[in-house]
């Protein structure tokens, strides 16, 4: 039997002082052969990234390797000095991290950053170095490499930044590539391109690949073998085909059960359609154009048409999903509806008033009825405020409640309504998990008794089980309070589970809209068809 490229044997890692160690990995075992992709699956805190960091010995200072060994081509990496490990990183093991924006240096051109990695491991300079940088950029699908290598990270889209990171990781032709959630922040079409790119590069170079994700559908597309981690332990391991045909561990089954889908919606008896009320909010020919200046004298050039003539109706008591890729204008449209971004033209009618024509004082009186839940709950809360003050902030501004005691009682009621405890009101945001923070943000939005809730990608950063809890909570609140949702997302599974109607946005315009079944099962517009084709599926596509 041939020696595996990578062999992780009984790996145990813990955090803390000598008197109180907290285990984070417990006797983890898996191996990777050349040309094979092993996917680590699990939720946040399961030990996926810690396993990857252990391989390249980039653990935090508080972490300690308690036992085990990691063999690369039979060489135990734990026996090497730090100087020897620096020659392993990049040359033998390449890494692609989750967030390319934070991994790239904003003041260096992308070409210089790729060249830096090439020079570290190969003795080439001058013209040959430039050629090698362009070769790498071409290999990862970045066109016009000679021009674009002189650009900076901010001039690249999210998908293109991730391609740059892959080029850096491939600069020294590594034998093993570690990809840590490389597609989590990407749209489905860009995600599909990156996954295809990784598979192509792997096939060309016969690399082993350790791919980390919490998305079972993504794992299905790329894995040869699956390793499921839960609380630092391997609970299940198997081939792609065997795992997806019959997962054996209860935790694996729970991950599958938490995935939002049309089938899950029907299983839970949720109505595909809704007998809606009248039109609650109407958007007519709405435009949001941002001026763009260029050149030494900053002359005005063609504006960025983020929202370009959108017509939209939202009915009372429904969930209207607004879907599209990053940059399509979804979030800008949501903010324009709330007048958080001033529209260039058009109207937003609510309660027989055009919100675009109202002054700030008039808008303040109507804001309690139109609220928003943002994508990142942590950055949308003041870290220095107690949860009780965060929830009551809107009540104080809108004079909701007759007294301080009324507001305290309402905050206590709301925190329980979103599935948390009254005792949580005396804590700070950093003391909560991502899912709990999102529940707090929902409680804050509900505090002023809104009629319309704009949910801007409220579950995109959450694990599938936490996402399922938030979606279930939103449906229960809609049923109990009669809320109307404008749900902004690029997750088609969430749309299938939550929405009554769908509007598809592309380059600032609504290109298709209709009943959720109609749009998802029989899309008419070419862009919608492309979007749906790119969605990773749990079924075998071969």
Coordinates of C-alpha atoms in Angstrom, one line a residue:
X1 CA 0.0 0.0 0.0
X2 CA 1.4 3.4 -1.0
X3 CA 2.3 6.0 1.6
X4 CA -0.4 8.8 1.8
X5 CA 0.7 12.3 1.0
X6 CA -0.6 13.5 4.4
X7 CA -1.4 11.4 7.4
X8 CA -2.9 13.0 10.6
X9 CA -2.5 10.5 13.5
X10 CA -4.2 10.9 16.9
X11 CA -4.0 14.7 16.8
X12 CA -5.1 16.3 20.1
X13 CA -4.9 20.1 20.7
X14 CA -6.0 22.2 23.7
X15 CA -6.2 25.8 24.9
X16 CA -5.6 27.5 28.2
X17 CA -3.1 27.4 31.1
X18 CA -1.4 24.3 32.5
X19 CA -3.9 24.1 35.3
X20 CA -7.0 24.3 33.1
X21 CA -6.7 23.0 29.6
X22 CA -9.7 23.1 27.3
X23 CA -9.6 20.4 24.5
X24 CA -10.4 21.6 21.0
X25 CA -9.2 18.5 19.0
X26 CA -9.4 15.0 20.4
X27 CA -7.5 12.2 18.7
X28 CA -8.3 13.3 15.2
X29 CA -7.3 10.9 12.4
X30 CA -7.5 11.2 8.6
X31 CA -5.2 10.9 5.6
X32 CA -5.0 12.4 2.0
X33 CA -3.5 10.7 -1.0
X34 CA -2.0 12.5 -4.1
X35 CA -4.8 13.7 -6.4
X36 CA -7.5 13.2 -3.7
X37 CA -9.8 15.7 -2.1
X38 CA -10.8 15.2 1.5
X39 CA -13.4 17.6 2.9
X40 CA -13.7 18.4 6.6
X41 CA -17.3 19.1 7.4
X42 CA -18.8 20.5 10.5
X43 CA -20.2 23.7 12.1
X44 CA -18.3 26.6 13.7
X45 CA -16.2 25.4 16.6
X46 CA -16.0 21.8 15.4
X47 CA -12.3 22.0 14.9
X48 CA -12.0 22.2 11.1
X49 CA -9.8 25.2 10.9
X50 CA -7.8 24.1 14.0
X51 CA -7.0 20.9 12.2
X52 CA -5.7 22.8 9.1
X53 CA -3.7 25.2 11.3
X54 CA -2.1 22.3 13.1
X55 CA -0.8 20.9 9.8
X56 CA 1.1 24.0 9.0
X57 CA 1.9 24.7 12.7
X58 CA 0.2 28.2 12.7
X59 CA -1.8 27.7 15.9
X60 CA -2.5 30.6 18.3
X61 CA -0.1 31.1 21.2
X62 CA -2.7 29.7 23.7
X63 CA -2.9 26.4 21.8
X64 CA -0.9 23.4 22.6
X65 CA -0.4 20.1 20.7
X66 CA -1.0 17.5 23.4
X67 CA -0.4 14.4 21.3
X68 CA -0.3 12.9 17.8
X69 CA 1.8 13.4 14.7
X70 CA 1.3 14.8 11.2
X71 CA 3.3 13.1 8.4
X72 CA 3.8 14.8 5.1
X73 CA 5.4 12.3 2.7
X74 CA 6.4 10.3 5.8
X75 CA 8.1 13.3 7.4
X76 CA 6.8 14.2 10.9
X77 CA 6.1 18.0 10.7
X78 CA 6.1 18.2 14.5
X79 CA 9.8 17.3 14.6
X80 CA 10.8 20.2 12.4
X81 CA 12.2 23.5 13.5
X82 CA 10.3 26.7 12.8
X83 CA 12.9 27.6 10.1
X84 CA 12.4 24.2 8.4
X85 CA 8.6 24.7 8.6
X86 CA 8.9 28.0 6.8
X87 CA 10.3 26.0 3.8
X88 CA 7.3 23.6 4.0
X89 CA 4.7 26.4 4.0
X90 CA 4.0 27.5 0.5
X91 CA 6.5 25.1 -1.1
X92 CA 5.0 21.8 -0.1
X93 CA 1.7 23.0 1.5
X94 CA -0.3 25.9 0.0
X95 CA -3.2 27.7 1.7
X96 CA -6.3 29.5 0.6
X97 CA -8.1 31.3 3.4
X98 CA -11.8 32.1 3.8
X99 CA -11.7 35.9 3.4
X100 CA -9.4 37.1 0.6
X101 CA -9.9 40.8 1.5
X102 CA -8.2 40.4 4.9
X103 CA -5.5 38.1 3.5
X104 CA -4.3 40.4 0.7
X105 CA -2.2 43.5 1.4
X106 CA -4.2 46.5 0.3
X107 CA -1.2 48.7 -0.5
X108 CA 0.6 46.1 -2.7
X109 CA -0.4 45.3 -6.3
X110 CA -1.7 41.8 -6.8
X111 CA 1.2 41.1 -9.1
X112 CA 3.7 42.0 -6.4
X113 CA 2.0 39.8 -3.9
X114 CA 2.0 36.8 -6.2
X115 CA 5.7 37.6 -7.1
X116 CA 6.5 37.7 -3.4
X117 CA 5.4 34.1 -3.1
X118 CA 7.2 33.0 -6.2
X119 CA 10.5 34.6 -5.1
X120 CA 10.3 33.0 -1.7
X121 CA 10.5 29.5 -3.2
X122 CA 12.1 29.9 -6.6
X123 CA 15.3 31.7 -7.6
X124 CA 13.9 33.7 -10.5
X125 CA 13.9 37.5 -11.0
X126 CA 13.3 40.2 -13.6
X127 CA 11.4 39.3 -16.8
X128 CA 11.1 35.6 -16.0
X129 CA 9.4 36.5 -12.7
X130 CA 6.9 38.8 -14.4
X131 CA 6.2 36.0 -16.9
X132 CA 5.7 33.5 -14.1
X133 CA 3.2 35.9 -12.3
X134 CA 1.2 36.3 -15.5
X135 CA 1.3 32.5 -16.1
X136 CA -0.2 32.0 -12.6
X137 CA -2.9 34.6 -13.1
X138 CA -3.8 33.1 -16.5
X139 CA -4.0 29.7 -14.9
X140 CA -6.6 30.8 -12.4
X141 CA -8.7 32.6 -15.0
X142 CA -7.7 36.2 -14.6
X143 CA -7.8 37.7 -18.1
X144 CA -5.5 40.5 -19.2
X145 CA -2.9 39.4 -16.7
X146 CA -0.2 41.9 -17.8
X147 CA -2.5 44.8 -17.1
X148 CA -4.3 43.4 -14.0
X149 CA -1.1 42.4 -12.2
X150 CA -0.5 46.2 -11.7
X151 CA -3.9 46.6 -10.0
X152 CA -4.6 46.6 -6.3
X153 CA -6.9 44.2 -4.4
X154 CA -9.7 46.8 -4.1
X155 CA -10.0 46.8 -7.9
X156 CA -11.0 43.2 -7.9
X157 CA -14.3 41.5 -7.1
X158 CA -14.6 39.0 -4.3
X159 CA -14.4 36.1 -6.8
X160 CA -11.3 37.6 -8.5
X161 CA -9.6 38.2 -5.1
X162 CA -10.1 34.6 -4.3
X163 CA -8.5 33.7 -7.6
X164 CA -5.5 35.8 -6.7
X165 CA -5.3 33.9 -3.4
X166 CA -5.3 30.6 -5.3
X167 CA -2.5 31.9 -7.6
X168 CA -0.4 32.8 -4.5
X169 CA -1.0 29.3 -3.0
X170 CA 0.0 27.7 -6.3
X171 CA 3.1 29.8 -6.8
X172 CA 5.5 27.1 -5.6
X173 CA 3.6 24.1 -7.1
X174 CA 2.6 22.6 -3.7
X175 CA 1.9 18.9 -3.2
X176 CA -1.0 19.7 -0.8
X177 CA -3.5 22.6 -1.0
X178 CA -5.5 23.5 2.1
X179 CA -8.6 25.5 1.2
X180 CA -10.3 26.9 4.3
X181 CA -13.9 27.9 3.5
X182 CA -12.7 29.4 0.2
X183 CA -16.2 30.0 -1.2
X184 CA -18.3 30.9 1.8
X185 CA -18.5 34.6 1.0
X186 CA -19.0 34.1 -2.7
X187 CA -22.2 34.1 -4.8
X188 CA -23.3 30.8 -6.3
X189 CA -22.1 31.5 -9.8
X190 CA -18.7 32.7 -8.6
X191 CA -18.6 29.8 -6.1
X192 CA -19.2 27.3 -9.0
X193 CA -16.3 28.9 -11.0
X194 CA -13.9 28.7 -8.0
X195 CA -14.8 25.0 -7.3
X196 CA -14.3 24.2 -11.0
X197 CA -10.9 26.0 -11.0
X198 CA -9.7 24.1 -7.9
X199 CA -10.6 20.8 -9.5
X200 CA -8.9 21.7 -12.8
X201 CA -5.7 22.8 -11.0
X202 CA -5.7 19.7 -8.8
X203 CA -6.1 17.4 -11.8
X204 CA -3.2 19.2 -13.7
X205 CA -0.8 19.0 -10.8
X206 CA -2.0 15.8 -9.1
X207 CA -2.2 17.7 -5.8
X208 CA -3.8 16.5 -2.6
X209 CA -6.5 18.9 -1.3
X210 CA -7.9 19.4 2.2
X211 CA -11.1 21.4 1.7
X212 CA -12.9 22.9 4.7
X213 CA -16.6 23.8 4.6
X214 CA -19.9 23.7 6.5
X215 CA -21.9 23.5 3.3
X216 CA -22.8 19.9 2.5
X217 CA -23.8 20.7 -1.1
X218 CA -20.4 22.2 -1.8
X219 CA -18.7 19.2 -0.2
X220 CA -20.8 17.0 -2.5
X221 CA -19.4 18.7 -5.6
X222 CA -15.7 18.5 -4.7
X223 CA -15.0 15.6 -2.2
X224 CA -13.6 12.2 -2.8
X225 CA -13.9 11.5 0.9
X226 CA -15.8 13.2 3.8
X227 CA -14.6 13.6 7.4
X228 CA -17.3 15.0 9.8
X229 CA -16.1 16.8 12.9
X230 CA -18.1 17.6 15.9
X231 CA -16.7 19.3 19.0
X232 CA -13.2 18.4 18.0
X233 CA -13.8 14.7 17.3
X234 CA -14.2 12.8 14.0
X235 CA -17.7 11.3 14.3
X236 CA -18.0 10.0 10.7
X237 CA -15.8 9.3 7.7
X238 CA -16.5 7.8 4.3
X239 CA -16.5 8.1 0.6
X240 CA -18.6 10.8 -1.1
X241 CA -21.0 8.3 -2.5
X242 CA -21.5 6.3 0.7
X243 CA -21.8 9.4 3.0
X244 CA -24.5 11.1 0.8
X245 CA -26.4 7.9 0.3
X246 CA -26.7 7.0 3.9
X247 CA -25.0 9.2 6.6
X248 CA -24.7 7.1 9.8
X249 CA -24.0 9.4 12.7
X250 CA -26.9 11.4 14.3
X251 CA -24.9 14.6 14.0
X252 CA -24.5 14.1 10.2
X253 CA -28.2 13.4 9.8
X254 CA -29.0 16.6 11.8
X255 CA -26.8 18.6 9.4
X256 CA -28.8 17.3 6.5
X257 CA -32.1 17.9 8.2
X258 CA -31.2 21.6 8.9
X259 CA -30.6 22.4 5.2
X260 CA -33.4 24.7 3.9
X261 CA -35.2 23.5 0.8
X262 CA -38.5 23.2 -1.0
X263 CA -38.9 19.6 0.2
X264 CA -38.3 20.6 3.8
X265 CA -40.9 23.3 3.4
X266 CA -43.5 20.8 2.2
X267 CA -42.5 18.3 5.0
X268 CA -43.1 20.9 7.6
X269 CA -46.5 21.7 6.1
X270 CA -45.7 25.3 5.2
X271 CA -48.0 26.7 2.5
X272 CA -46.2 27.3 -0.8
X273 CA -48.5 30.2 -1.5
X274 CA -50.3 32.8 0.7
X275 CA -53.7 34.5 0.5
X276 CA -52.1 37.9 0.9
X277 CA -53.7 41.2 1.8
X278 CA -53.5 44.4 -0.3
X279 CA -50.4 46.2 -1.4
X280 CA -48.5 47.4 1.6
X281 CA -45.5 48.9 0.0
X282 CA -45.0 50.0 -3.7
X283 CA -41.7 50.9 -5.4
X284 CA -42.1 52.7 -8.7
X285 CA -39.2 53.4 -11.2
X286 CA -36.7 53.7 -8.3
X287 CA -33.2 54.7 -9.2
X288 CA -30.1 55.0 -7.1
X289 CA -27.2 56.2 -9.2
X290 CA -23.8 56.9 -7.6
X291 CA -21.6 59.5 -9.2
X292 CA -18.2 58.3 -10.4
X293 CA -15.2 60.5 -10.9
X294 CA -12.0 59.6 -12.7
X295 CA -8.7 61.0 -13.7
X296 CA -6.4 63.7 -12.3
X297 CA -9.1 66.3 -12.2
X298 CA -11.8 63.9 -11.1
X299 CA -14.1 64.5 -14.0
X300 CA -17.5 62.9 -13.8
X301 CA -17.9 59.8 -15.9
X302 CA -20.8 57.4 -16.3
X303 CA -22.5 56.9 -13.0
X304 CA -22.7 53.5 -11.1
X305 CA -26.4 52.5 -11.7
X306 CA -26.8 50.4 -8.5
X307 CA -30.6 50.5 -8.8
X308 CA -31.9 51.4 -12.2
X309 CA -35.7 51.8 -12.6
X310 CA -37.1 49.2 -10.3
X311 CA -40.8 48.5 -9.9
X312 CA -41.8 46.4 -7.0
X313 CA -44.9 45.6 -4.9
X314 CA -44.9 44.0 -1.5
X315 CA -48.2 42.6 -0.2
X316 CA -49.3 42.6 3.4
X317 CA -48.3 39.4 5.3
X318 CA -46.0 38.0 2.6
X319 CA -42.3 37.2 2.2
X320 CA -40.9 38.6 -1.0
X321 CA -37.4 37.3 -1.6
X322 CA -35.0 39.5 -3.5
X323 CA -32.3 37.4 -5.1
X324 CA -29.2 38.1 -7.1
X325 CA -25.4 38.2 -7.0
X326 CA -23.2 40.6 -5.1
X327 CA -23.3 44.0 -6.9
X328 CA -26.7 43.4 -8.4
X329 CA -28.2 46.2 -6.2
X330 CA -30.2 44.1 -3.7
X331 CA -28.9 45.8 -0.5
X332 CA -29.0 49.3 -2.0
X333 CA -32.6 48.7 -3.0
X334 CA -33.5 47.7 0.5
X335 CA -31.7 50.7 2.0
X336 CA -33.4 53.0 -0.6
X337 CA -36.8 51.7 0.5
X338 CA -36.0 52.7 4.0
X339 CA -34.5 56.0 2.8
X340 CA -31.2 55.1 4.4
X341 CA -29.8 55.8 0.9
X342 CA -31.4 58.7 -0.9
X343 CA -32.9 57.6 -4.3
X344 CA -31.9 59.5 -7.4
X345 CA -35.4 59.2 -8.8
X346 CA -38.7 57.3 -8.4
X347 CA -41.0 56.8 -5.5
X348 CA -41.6 54.5 -2.5
X349 CA -45.2 54.5 -1.4
X350 CA -46.1 53.3 2.1
X351 CA -49.3 54.2 4.1
X352 CA -50.4 56.5 1.3
X353 CA -47.2 58.5 1.5
X354 CA -44.2 58.8 -0.9
X355 CA -41.3 58.2 1.5
X356 CA -39.0 59.9 -1.0
X357 CA -40.8 63.2 -0.6
X358 CA -40.8 63.2 3.2
X359 CA -38.4 65.3 5.4
X360 CA -36.3 63.8 8.1
X361 CA -38.8 64.7 10.9
X362 CA -41.7 63.1 8.9
X363 CA -39.6 60.0 8.2
X364 CA -38.7 59.6 11.9
X365 CA -42.4 59.2 12.7
X366 CA -42.8 56.4 10.2
X367 CA -39.5 54.5 10.8
X368 CA -40.9 52.4 13.6
X369 CA -43.1 50.6 11.0
X370 CA -40.2 49.9 8.6
X371 CA -37.2 48.1 10.2
X372 CA -34.1 46.3 9.0
X373 CA -32.0 43.3 10.1
X374 CA -28.5 43.5 8.8
X375 CA -26.2 40.7 7.5
X376 CA -23.5 41.0 10.2
X377 CA -25.2 41.2 13.6
X378 CA -21.9 42.0 15.5
X379 CA -21.0 45.1 13.5
X380 CA -24.6 46.4 13.7
X381 CA -24.5 46.5 17.5
X382 CA -22.6 48.9 19.8
X383 CA -20.1 46.6 21.6
X384 CA -20.1 48.9 24.6
X385 CA -23.9 48.7 25.2
X386 CA -25.7 46.1 27.2
X387 CA -28.2 44.0 25.3
X388 CA -31.1 45.6 27.2
X389 CA -30.0 49.1 26.1
X390 CA -29.5 47.9 22.5
X391 CA -33.1 46.6 22.4
X392 CA -34.6 49.7 24.1
X393 CA -32.7 52.2 22.0
X394 CA -35.3 52.2 19.3
X395 CA -38.1 52.3 21.9
X396 CA -36.6 55.4 23.4
X397 CA -36.2 57.1 20.1
X398 CA -39.8 56.3 19.0
X399 CA -41.4 56.8 22.4
X400 CA -42.7 53.2 22.5
X401 CA -44.0 52.4 26.0
X402 CA -45.4 54.7 28.7
X403 CA -42.5 54.4 31.1
X404 CA -39.0 53.0 31.8
X405 CA -40.7 50.0 33.4
X406 CA -42.8 49.4 30.3
X407 CA -39.7 49.4 28.1
X408 CA -37.9 47.1 30.5
X409 CA -40.8 44.7 30.5
X410 CA -41.0 44.8 26.7
X411 CA -37.3 44.1 26.3
X412 CA -37.7 41.1 28.6
X413 CA -40.7 39.9 26.6
X414 CA -38.8 40.3 23.3
X415 CA -35.7 38.5 24.4
X416 CA -37.8 35.5 25.3
X417 CA -39.8 35.8 22.1
X418 CA -36.6 35.3 20.1
X419 CA -35.6 32.3 22.1
X420 CA -33.1 33.8 24.6
X421 CA -33.3 34.4 28.4
X422 CA -34.1 37.5 30.4
X423 CA -30.7 37.2 32.1
X424 CA -29.0 37.8 28.7
X425 CA -30.2 41.4 28.8
X426 CA -27.3 42.2 31.2
X427 CA -24.6 41.0 28.9
X428 CA -22.6 42.5 26.0
X429 CA -22.6 41.5 22.3
X430 CA -19.2 39.8 22.5
X431 CA -20.6 37.3 25.0
X432 CA -22.9 35.7 22.4
X433 CA -22.6 33.4 19.4
X434 CA -23.4 34.6 15.8
X435 CA -26.8 33.0 15.9
X436 CA -27.6 34.6 19.3
X437 CA -26.5 38.0 18.1
X438 CA -28.8 37.7 15.1
X439 CA -31.7 36.9 17.5
X440 CA -30.9 40.0 19.5
X441 CA -30.9 42.1 16.3
X442 CA -34.3 40.7 15.4
X443 CA -35.6 41.6 18.9
X444 CA -34.3 45.1 18.5
X445 CA -36.1 45.4 15.2
X446 CA -39.3 44.1 16.7
X447 CA -39.1 46.5 19.7
X448 CA -40.8 49.3 17.8
X449 CA -43.6 47.1 16.6
X450 CA -42.8 47.2 12.8
X451 CA -45.1 46.1 10.0
X452 CA -42.4 45.6 7.4
X453 CA -39.0 43.9 8.2
X454 CA -36.2 44.1 5.6
X455 CA -33.9 41.1 6.2
X456 CA -30.6 41.7 4.5
X457 CA -28.8 38.4 4.2
X458 CA -29.6 37.6 7.9
X459 CA -28.4 34.0 7.8
X460 CA -25.5 34.0 5.2
X461 CA -22.7 33.9 7.9
X462 CA -24.4 31.2 10.0
X463 CA -24.0 27.5 10.3
X464 CA -26.9 25.4 8.8
X465 CA -28.4 24.4 12.2
X466 CA -28.3 28.0 13.5
X467 CA -29.6 29.2 10.1
X468 CA -32.5 26.8 10.5
X469 CA -33.3 28.2 13.9
X470 CA -33.3 31.8 12.6
X471 CA -35.5 30.9 9.6
X472 CA -38.0 29.0 11.8
X473 CA -38.1 32.0 14.2
X474 CA -38.8 34.4 11.4
X475 CA -41.7 32.3 10.1
X476 CA -43.1 31.9 13.6
X477 CA -42.9 35.7 14.1
X478 CA -44.6 36.3 10.8
X479 CA -47.5 33.9 11.7
X480 CA -47.9 35.4 15.2
X481 CA -47.4 39.1 14.4
X482 CA -48.5 39.3 10.7
X483 CA -45.1 40.7 9.7
X484 CA -44.2 41.4 6.0
X485 CA -40.7 40.5 4.9
X486 CA -38.5 41.8 2.1
X487 CA -35.9 39.0 2.3
X488 CA -32.6 39.8 0.6
X489 CA -30.5 36.7 -0.1
X490 CA -28.4 34.8 -2.7
X491 CA -29.2 31.5 -1.0
X492 CA -31.7 29.7 -3.3
X493 CA -32.4 27.1 -0.6
X494 CA -33.5 29.8 1.8
X495 CA -35.7 31.3 -0.9
X496 CA -37.4 27.9 -1.5
X497 CA -38.0 27.5 2.2
X498 CA -39.1 31.0 3.2
X499 CA -40.6 33.0 0.2
X500 CA -44.0 33.3 -1.2
X501 CA -42.9 35.4 -4.2
X502 CA -39.4 36.0 -5.7
X503 CA -37.9 39.0 -7.5
X504 CA -34.6 38.4 -9.3
X505 CA -32.2 41.3 -9.6
X506 CA -29.4 41.7 -12.1
X507 CA -27.3 44.8 -12.7
X508 CA -29.7 47.1 -10.9
X509 CA -32.9 45.8 -12.5
X510 CA -35.6 43.3 -11.7
X511 CA -35.3 40.8 -14.6
X512 CA -37.9 38.3 -13.4
X513 CA -40.5 38.0 -10.6
X514 CA -43.4 35.7 -9.7
X515 CA -44.6 32.9 -7.4
X516 CA -41.7 31.0 -5.7
X517 CA -42.7 27.8 -7.5
X518 CA -42.9 29.4 -10.8
X519 CA -39.6 31.2 -10.7
X520 CA -37.5 28.4 -9.1
X521 CA -39.0 25.5 -11.1
X522 CA -39.6 27.1 -14.5
X523 CA -37.4 30.3 -14.7
X524 CA -37.9 32.3 -17.9
X525 CA -35.0 34.8 -17.9
X526 CA -31.5 33.6 -18.9
X527 CA -29.9 35.1 -15.8
X528 CA -32.3 33.3 -13.5
X529 CA -31.6 30.0 -15.3
X530 CA -27.8 30.6 -15.0
X531 CA -28.2 31.4 -11.3
X532 CA -30.2 28.2 -10.6
X533 CA -27.8 26.0 -12.6
X534 CA -24.9 27.3 -10.4
X535 CA -26.5 26.2 -7.2
X536 CA -24.6 23.2 -5.7
X537 CA -26.9 20.2 -5.3
X538 CA -26.8 17.3 -2.8
X539 CA -27.8 14.9 -5.6
X540 CA -25.1 13.4 -7.8
X541 CA -24.9 15.5 -10.9
X542 CA -22.9 13.0 -12.9

